[in-house]
Tab-separated table of C-alpha atoms and ligand atoms in Angstrom:
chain	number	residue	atom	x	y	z
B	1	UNK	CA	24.528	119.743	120.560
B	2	UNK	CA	23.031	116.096	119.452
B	3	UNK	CA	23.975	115.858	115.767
B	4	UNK	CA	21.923	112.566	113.860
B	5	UNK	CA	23.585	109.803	111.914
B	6	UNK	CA	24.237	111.294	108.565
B	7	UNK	CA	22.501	109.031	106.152
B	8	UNK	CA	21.080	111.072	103.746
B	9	UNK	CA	22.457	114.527	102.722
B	10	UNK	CA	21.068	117.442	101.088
B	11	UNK	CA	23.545	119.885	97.870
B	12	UNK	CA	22.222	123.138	97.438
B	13	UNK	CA	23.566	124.394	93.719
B	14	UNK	CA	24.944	121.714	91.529
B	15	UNK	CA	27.504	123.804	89.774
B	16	UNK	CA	31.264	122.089	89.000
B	17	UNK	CA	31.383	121.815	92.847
B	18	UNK	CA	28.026	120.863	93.904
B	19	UNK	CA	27.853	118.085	91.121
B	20	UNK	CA	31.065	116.838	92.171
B	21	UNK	CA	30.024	116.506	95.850
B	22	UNK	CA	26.538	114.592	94.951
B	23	UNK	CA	28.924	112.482	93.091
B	24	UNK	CA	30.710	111.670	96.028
B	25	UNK	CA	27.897	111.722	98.098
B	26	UNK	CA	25.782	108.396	96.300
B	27	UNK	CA	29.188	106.640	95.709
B	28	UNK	CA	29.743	106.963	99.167
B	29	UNK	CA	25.904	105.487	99.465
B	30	UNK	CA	24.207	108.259	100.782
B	31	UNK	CA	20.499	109.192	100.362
B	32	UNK	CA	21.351	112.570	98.124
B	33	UNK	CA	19.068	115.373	97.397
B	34	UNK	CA	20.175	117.663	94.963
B	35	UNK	CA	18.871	121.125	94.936
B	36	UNK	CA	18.944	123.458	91.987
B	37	UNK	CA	17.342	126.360	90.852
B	38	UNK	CA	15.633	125.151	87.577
B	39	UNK	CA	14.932	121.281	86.373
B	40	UNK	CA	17.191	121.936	82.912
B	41	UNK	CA	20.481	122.836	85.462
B	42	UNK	CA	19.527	119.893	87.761
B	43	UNK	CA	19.404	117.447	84.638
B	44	UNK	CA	22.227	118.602	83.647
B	45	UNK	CA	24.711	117.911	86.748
B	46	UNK	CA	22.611	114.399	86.742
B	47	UNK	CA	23.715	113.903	82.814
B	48	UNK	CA	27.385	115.188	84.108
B	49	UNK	CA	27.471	112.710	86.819
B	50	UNK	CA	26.141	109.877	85.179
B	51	UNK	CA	28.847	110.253	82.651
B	52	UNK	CA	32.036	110.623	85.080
B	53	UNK	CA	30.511	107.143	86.541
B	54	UNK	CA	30.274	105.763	82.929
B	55	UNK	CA	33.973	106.718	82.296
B	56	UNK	CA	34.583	104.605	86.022
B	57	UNK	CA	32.864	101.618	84.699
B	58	UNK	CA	34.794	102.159	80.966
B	59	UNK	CA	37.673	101.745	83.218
B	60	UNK	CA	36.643	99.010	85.527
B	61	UNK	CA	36.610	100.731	88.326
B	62	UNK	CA	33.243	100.429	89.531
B	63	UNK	CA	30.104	98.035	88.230
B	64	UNK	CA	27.223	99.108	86.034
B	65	UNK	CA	25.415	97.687	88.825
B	66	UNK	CA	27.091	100.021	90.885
B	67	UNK	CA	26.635	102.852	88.659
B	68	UNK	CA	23.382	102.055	88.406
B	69	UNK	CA	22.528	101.540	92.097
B	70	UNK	CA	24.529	105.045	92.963
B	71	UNK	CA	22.721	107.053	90.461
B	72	UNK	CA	19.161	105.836	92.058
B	73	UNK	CA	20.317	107.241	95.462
B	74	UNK	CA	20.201	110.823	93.776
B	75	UNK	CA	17.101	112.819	93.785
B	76	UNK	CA	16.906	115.855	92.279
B	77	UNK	CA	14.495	118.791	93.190
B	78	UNK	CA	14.222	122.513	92.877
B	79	UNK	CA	12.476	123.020	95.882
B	80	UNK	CA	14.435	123.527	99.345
B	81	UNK	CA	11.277	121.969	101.328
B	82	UNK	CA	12.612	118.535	99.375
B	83	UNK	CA	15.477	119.250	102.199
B	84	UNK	CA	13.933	118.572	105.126
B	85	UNK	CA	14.828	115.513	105.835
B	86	UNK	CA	18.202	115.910	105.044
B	87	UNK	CA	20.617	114.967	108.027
B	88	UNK	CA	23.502	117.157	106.513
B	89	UNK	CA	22.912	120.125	103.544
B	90	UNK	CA	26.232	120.900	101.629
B	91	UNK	CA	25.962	124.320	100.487
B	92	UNK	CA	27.857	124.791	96.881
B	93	UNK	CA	26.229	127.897	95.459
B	94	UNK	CA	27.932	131.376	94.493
B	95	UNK	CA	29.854	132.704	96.338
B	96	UNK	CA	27.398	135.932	97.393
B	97	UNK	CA	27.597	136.333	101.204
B	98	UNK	CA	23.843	137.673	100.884
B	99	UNK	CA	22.761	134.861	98.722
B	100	UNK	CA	24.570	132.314	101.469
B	101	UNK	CA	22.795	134.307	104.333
B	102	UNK	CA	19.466	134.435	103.036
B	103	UNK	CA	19.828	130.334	101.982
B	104	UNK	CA	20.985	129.202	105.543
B	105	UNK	CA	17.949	131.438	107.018
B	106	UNK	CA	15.436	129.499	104.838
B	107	UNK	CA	17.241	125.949	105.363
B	108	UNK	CA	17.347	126.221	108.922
B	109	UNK	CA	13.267	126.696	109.228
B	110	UNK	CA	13.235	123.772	106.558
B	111	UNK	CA	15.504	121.040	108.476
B	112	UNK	CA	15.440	119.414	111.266
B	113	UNK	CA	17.009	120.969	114.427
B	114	UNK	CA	19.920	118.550	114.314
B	115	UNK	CA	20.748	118.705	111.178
B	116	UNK	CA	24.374	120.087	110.643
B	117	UNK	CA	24.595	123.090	107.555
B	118	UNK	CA	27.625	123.077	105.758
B	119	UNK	CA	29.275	125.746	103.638
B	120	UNK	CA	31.646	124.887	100.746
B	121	UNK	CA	32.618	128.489	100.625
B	122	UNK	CA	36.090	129.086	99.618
B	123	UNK	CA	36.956	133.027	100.326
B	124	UNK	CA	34.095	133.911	102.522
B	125	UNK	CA	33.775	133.336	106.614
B	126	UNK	CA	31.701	130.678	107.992
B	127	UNK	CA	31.439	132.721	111.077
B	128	UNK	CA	29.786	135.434	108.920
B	129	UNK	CA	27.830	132.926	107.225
B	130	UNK	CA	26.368	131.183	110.515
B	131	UNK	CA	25.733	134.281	112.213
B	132	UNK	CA	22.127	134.250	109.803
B	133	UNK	CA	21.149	131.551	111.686
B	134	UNK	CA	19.721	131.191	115.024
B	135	UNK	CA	21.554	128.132	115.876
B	136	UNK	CA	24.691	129.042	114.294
B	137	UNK	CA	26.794	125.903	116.521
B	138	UNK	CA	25.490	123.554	113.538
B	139	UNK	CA	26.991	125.349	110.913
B	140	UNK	CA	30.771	124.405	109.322
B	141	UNK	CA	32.649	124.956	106.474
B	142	UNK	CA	33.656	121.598	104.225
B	143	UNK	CA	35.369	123.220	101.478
B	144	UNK	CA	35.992	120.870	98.511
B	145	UNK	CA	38.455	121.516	95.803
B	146	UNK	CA	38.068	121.065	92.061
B	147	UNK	CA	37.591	118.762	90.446
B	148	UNK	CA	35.972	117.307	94.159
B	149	UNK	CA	35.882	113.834	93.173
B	150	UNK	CA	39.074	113.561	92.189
B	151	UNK	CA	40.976	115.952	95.079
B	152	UNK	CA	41.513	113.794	97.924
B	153	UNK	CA	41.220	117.267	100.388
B	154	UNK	CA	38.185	118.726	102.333
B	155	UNK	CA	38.801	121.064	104.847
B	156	UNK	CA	36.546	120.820	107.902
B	157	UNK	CA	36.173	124.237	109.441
B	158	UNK	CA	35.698	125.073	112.579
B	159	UNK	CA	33.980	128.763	112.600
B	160	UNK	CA	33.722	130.373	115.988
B	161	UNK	CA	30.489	128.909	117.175
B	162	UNK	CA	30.574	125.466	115.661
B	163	UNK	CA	29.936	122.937	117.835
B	164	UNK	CA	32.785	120.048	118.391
B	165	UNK	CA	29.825	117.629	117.698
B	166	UNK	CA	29.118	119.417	114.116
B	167	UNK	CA	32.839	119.271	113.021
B	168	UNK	CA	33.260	115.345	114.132
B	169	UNK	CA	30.498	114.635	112.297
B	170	UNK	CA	31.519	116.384	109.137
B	171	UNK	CA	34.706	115.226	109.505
B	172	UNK	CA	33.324	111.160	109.814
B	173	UNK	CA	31.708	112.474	106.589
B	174	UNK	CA	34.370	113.651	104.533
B	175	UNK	CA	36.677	109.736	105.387
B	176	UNK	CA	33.091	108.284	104.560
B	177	UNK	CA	33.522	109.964	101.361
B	178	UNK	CA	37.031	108.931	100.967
B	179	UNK	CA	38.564	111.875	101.471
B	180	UNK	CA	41.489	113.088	103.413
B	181	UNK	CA	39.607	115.411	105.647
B	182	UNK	CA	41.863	118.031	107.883
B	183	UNK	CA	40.635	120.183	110.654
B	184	UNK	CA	41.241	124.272	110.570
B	185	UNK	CA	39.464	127.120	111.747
B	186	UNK	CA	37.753	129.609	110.433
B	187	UNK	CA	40.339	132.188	109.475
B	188	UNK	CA	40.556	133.761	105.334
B	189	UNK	CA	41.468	131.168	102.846
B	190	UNK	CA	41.353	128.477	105.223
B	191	UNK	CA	44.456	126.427	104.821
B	192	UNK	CA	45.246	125.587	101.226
B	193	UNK	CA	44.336	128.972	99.668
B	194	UNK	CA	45.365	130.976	102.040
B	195	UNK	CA	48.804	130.326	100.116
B	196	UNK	CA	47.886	129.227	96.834
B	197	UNK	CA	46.122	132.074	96.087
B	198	UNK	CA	48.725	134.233	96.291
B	199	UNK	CA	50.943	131.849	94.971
B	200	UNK	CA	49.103	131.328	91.638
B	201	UNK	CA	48.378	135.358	91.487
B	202	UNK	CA	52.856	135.472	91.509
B	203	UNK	CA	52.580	133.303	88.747
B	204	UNK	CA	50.821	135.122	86.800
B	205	UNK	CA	52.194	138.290	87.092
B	206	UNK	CA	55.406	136.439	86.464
B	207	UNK	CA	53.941	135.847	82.612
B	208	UNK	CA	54.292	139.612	82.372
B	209	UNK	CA	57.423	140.341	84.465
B	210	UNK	CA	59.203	136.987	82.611
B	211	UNK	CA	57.595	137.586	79.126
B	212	UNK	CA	56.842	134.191	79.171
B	213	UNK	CA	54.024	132.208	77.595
B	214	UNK	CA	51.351	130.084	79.715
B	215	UNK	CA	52.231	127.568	77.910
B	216	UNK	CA	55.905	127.688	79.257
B	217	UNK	CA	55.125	129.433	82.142
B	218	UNK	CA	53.088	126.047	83.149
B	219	UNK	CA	56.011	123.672	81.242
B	220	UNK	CA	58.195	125.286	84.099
B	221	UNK	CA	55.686	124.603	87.193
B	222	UNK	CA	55.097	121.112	85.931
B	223	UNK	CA	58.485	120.343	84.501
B	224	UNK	CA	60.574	122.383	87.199
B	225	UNK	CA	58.332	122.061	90.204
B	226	UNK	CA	56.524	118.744	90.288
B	227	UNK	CA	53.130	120.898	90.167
B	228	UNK	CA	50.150	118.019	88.495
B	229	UNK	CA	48.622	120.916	86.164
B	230	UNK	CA	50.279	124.440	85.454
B	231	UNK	CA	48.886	127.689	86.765
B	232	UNK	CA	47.073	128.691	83.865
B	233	UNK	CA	45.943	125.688	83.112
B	234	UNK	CA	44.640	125.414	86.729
B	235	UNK	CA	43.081	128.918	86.843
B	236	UNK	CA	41.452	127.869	84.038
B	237	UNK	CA	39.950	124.535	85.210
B	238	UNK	CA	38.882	126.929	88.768
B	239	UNK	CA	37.297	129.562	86.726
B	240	UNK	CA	38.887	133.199	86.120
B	241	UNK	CA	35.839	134.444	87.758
B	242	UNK	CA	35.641	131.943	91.144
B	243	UNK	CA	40.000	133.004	91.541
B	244	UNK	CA	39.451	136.846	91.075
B	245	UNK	CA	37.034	136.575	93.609
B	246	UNK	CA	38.690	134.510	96.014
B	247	UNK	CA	41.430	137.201	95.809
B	248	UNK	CA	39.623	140.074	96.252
B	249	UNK	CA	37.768	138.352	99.402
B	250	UNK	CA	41.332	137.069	100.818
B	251	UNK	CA	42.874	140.446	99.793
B	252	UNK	CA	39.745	142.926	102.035
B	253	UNK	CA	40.529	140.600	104.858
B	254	UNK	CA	44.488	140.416	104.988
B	255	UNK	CA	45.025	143.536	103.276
B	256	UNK	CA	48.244	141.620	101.973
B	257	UNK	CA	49.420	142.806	98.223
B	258	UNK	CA	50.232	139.616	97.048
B	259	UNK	CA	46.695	138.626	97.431
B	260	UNK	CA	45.018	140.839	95.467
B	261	UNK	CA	43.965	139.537	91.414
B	262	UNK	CA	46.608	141.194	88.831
B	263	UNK	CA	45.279	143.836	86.556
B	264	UNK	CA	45.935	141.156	84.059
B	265	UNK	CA	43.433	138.178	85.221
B	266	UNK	CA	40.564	141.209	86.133
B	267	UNK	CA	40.887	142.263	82.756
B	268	UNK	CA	40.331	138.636	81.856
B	269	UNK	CA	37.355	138.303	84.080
B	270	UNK	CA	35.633	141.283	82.521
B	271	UNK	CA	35.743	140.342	79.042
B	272	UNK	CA	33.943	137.168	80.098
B	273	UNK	CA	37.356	134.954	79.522
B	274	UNK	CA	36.634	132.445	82.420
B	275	UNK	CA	38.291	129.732	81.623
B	276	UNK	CA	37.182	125.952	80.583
B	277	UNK	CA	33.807	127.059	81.518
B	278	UNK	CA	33.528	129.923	79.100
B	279	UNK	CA	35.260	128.014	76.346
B	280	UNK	CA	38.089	130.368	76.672
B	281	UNK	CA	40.474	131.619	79.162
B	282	UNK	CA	44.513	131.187	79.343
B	283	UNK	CA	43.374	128.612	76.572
B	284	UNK	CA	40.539	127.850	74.511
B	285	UNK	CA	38.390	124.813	74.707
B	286	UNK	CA	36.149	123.511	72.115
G	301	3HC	N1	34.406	115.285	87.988
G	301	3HC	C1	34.418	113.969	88.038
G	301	3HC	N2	35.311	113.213	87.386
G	301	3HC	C2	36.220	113.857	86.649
G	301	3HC	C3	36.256	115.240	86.545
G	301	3HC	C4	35.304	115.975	87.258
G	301	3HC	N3	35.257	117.317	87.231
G	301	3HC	N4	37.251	115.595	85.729
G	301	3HC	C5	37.824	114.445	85.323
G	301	3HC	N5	37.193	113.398	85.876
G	301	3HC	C6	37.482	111.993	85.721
G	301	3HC	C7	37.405	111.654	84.262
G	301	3HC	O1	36.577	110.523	84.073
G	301	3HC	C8	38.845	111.377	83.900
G	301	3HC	O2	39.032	110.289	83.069
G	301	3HC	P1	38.757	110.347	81.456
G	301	3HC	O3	39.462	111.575	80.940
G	301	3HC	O4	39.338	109.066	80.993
G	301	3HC	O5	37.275	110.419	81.307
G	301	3HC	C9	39.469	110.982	85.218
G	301	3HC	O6	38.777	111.732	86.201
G	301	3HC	C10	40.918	111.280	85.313
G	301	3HC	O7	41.118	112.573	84.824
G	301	3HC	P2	42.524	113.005	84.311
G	301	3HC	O8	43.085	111.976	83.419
G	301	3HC	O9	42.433	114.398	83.832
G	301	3HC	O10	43.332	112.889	85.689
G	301	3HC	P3	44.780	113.315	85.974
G	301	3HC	O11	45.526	112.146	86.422
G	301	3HC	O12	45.333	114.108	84.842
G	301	3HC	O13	44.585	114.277	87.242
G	301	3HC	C11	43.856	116.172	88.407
G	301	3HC	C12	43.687	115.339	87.148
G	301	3HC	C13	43.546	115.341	89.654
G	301	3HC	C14	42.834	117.303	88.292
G	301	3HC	C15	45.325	116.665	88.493
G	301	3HC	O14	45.679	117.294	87.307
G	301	3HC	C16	45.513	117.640	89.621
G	301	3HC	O15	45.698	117.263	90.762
G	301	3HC	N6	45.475	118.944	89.295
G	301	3HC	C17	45.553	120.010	90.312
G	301	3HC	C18	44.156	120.398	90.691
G	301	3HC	C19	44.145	121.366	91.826
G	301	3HC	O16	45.137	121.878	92.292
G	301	3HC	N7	42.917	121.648	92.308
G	301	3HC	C20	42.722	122.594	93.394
G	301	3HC	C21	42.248	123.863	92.821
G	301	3HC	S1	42.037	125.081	94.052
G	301	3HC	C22	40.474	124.844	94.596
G	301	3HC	O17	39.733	124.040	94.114
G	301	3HC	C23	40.052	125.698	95.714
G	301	3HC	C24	38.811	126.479	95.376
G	301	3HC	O18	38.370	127.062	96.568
G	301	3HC	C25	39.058	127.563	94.348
């Protein structure tokens, strides 16, 4: 498969994730459109955006005129046609296997046929998410992790039709980016969560086994471990809701114990305690 020189790429859901990636995307100088469903959530990742590059400039590490000229490379639409001439479409929306399989049908009769489709999926398969389209060799994974511009990671993932042209050409996108971009295939949790979901899902069943506090319990990873944030304070900044379901998804495919969410974090989920996002979760946030 021919894949084009990437010069201007499409986000589909500008969420935490998909806001973070446009980010990267027009400081990396890319063309960006940015797709959401309604103009007030599309404003809003530009207002988020623009301020994360205001707090660069505040600390002198980038321009105004560089703020200034990265923010004009971002377009924002609600309209998936507005994709079309997108050389590469990052897809950040929820994670629904439906929703993802009905999107990739409808961007693939919108873009061109070279255009690579990307998945930023976390817990689900690409494989299962390239098998809705017809040309499913132009489809990879390029999962991100939160917060994206600040994690120097993507995973490029290979799912089992992916053409070796499609994952060299998201992987020359993720250095032009500035990340550290690794190579993996397509198998549950990819590389990184397949153990750090379990791992954070021990640690919090360790708050009940240890009758410890978050607060210590995430003194001890930091303090004892070297961890940069504590477990609660991470599940927080990922979202109750996004880590139950990356569990669940991990746990149907591996069947492993240690995968699947505590009682204690579902309970959490279901009384709408997601985390920073929600205002309350392990902590509260004003
Ligand atoms: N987007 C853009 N910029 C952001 C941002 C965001 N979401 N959040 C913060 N920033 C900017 C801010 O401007 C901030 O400066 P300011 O406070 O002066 O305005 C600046 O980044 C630096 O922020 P911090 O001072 O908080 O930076 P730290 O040095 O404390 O590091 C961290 C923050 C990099 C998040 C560090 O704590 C860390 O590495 N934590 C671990 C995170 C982690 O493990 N993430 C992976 C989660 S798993 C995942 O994502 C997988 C998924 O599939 C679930």
């Amino acid at each position: 498969m021919s894949v084009p020189e990437i010069r201007r790429v499409g986000v589909v859901g500008l969420g935490a994730m998909g806001a973070g990636i446009a980010q990267l995307a027009i400081e990396a100088g890319f063309e960006t459109v940015g797709r959401e469903v309604s103009d007030e959530l599309g404003s809003a990742a530009r207002d988020k955006i623009a301020h994360f590059l205001q707090r660069k400039v505040d600390k002198e590490r980038m321009t105004s005129t560089e703020r200034e000229s990265a923010l004009g490379q971002l377009s924002l639409t609600t309209e998936l046609a507005d994709l079309a001439d997108c050389d590469l479409v990052i897809e950040a929306i929820v994670e629904d296997l439906d929703a993802k399989l009905e999107l990739f049908g409808a961007l693939e009769g919108i873009v061109r046929p070279d255009a690579i489709l990307a998945t930023n999926t976390s817990a689900l398969s690409v494989t299962e998410i390239a098998a809705g389209v017809s040309t499913p060799e132009r489809v990879v994974g390029m999962h991100f992790f939160n917060p994206a511009p600040l994690m120097p990671l993507v995973e490029i993932v290979r799912a089992e039709l992916s053409s070796d042209e499609a994952v060299e050409a998201a992987f020359g996108v993720g250095e032009r980016l500035g990340k550290r971009p690794i190579r993996c295939h397509d198998t549950p949790g990819f590389v990184v969560n397949r153990v750090l979901i379990p791992l954070l899902n021990d640690c919090i069943r360790v708050l009940d086994e240890a009758r410890v506090s978050p607060e210590d319990l995430d003194t001890a990873m930091t303090a004892g471990a070297g961890w940069p944030m504590g477990p609660c304070t991470l599940v927080d900044l990922v979202g109750i809701d996004v880590h139950v379901h990356a569990s669940e998804a991990l746990y149907e495919k591996l069947r492993e114990p240690r995968m699947a969410p505590p009682p204690r974090i579902v309970a959490m989920k279901n009384a709408g305690l997601l985390g920073r996002k929600s205002g309350r979760g392990f902590y509260s946030y004003d």
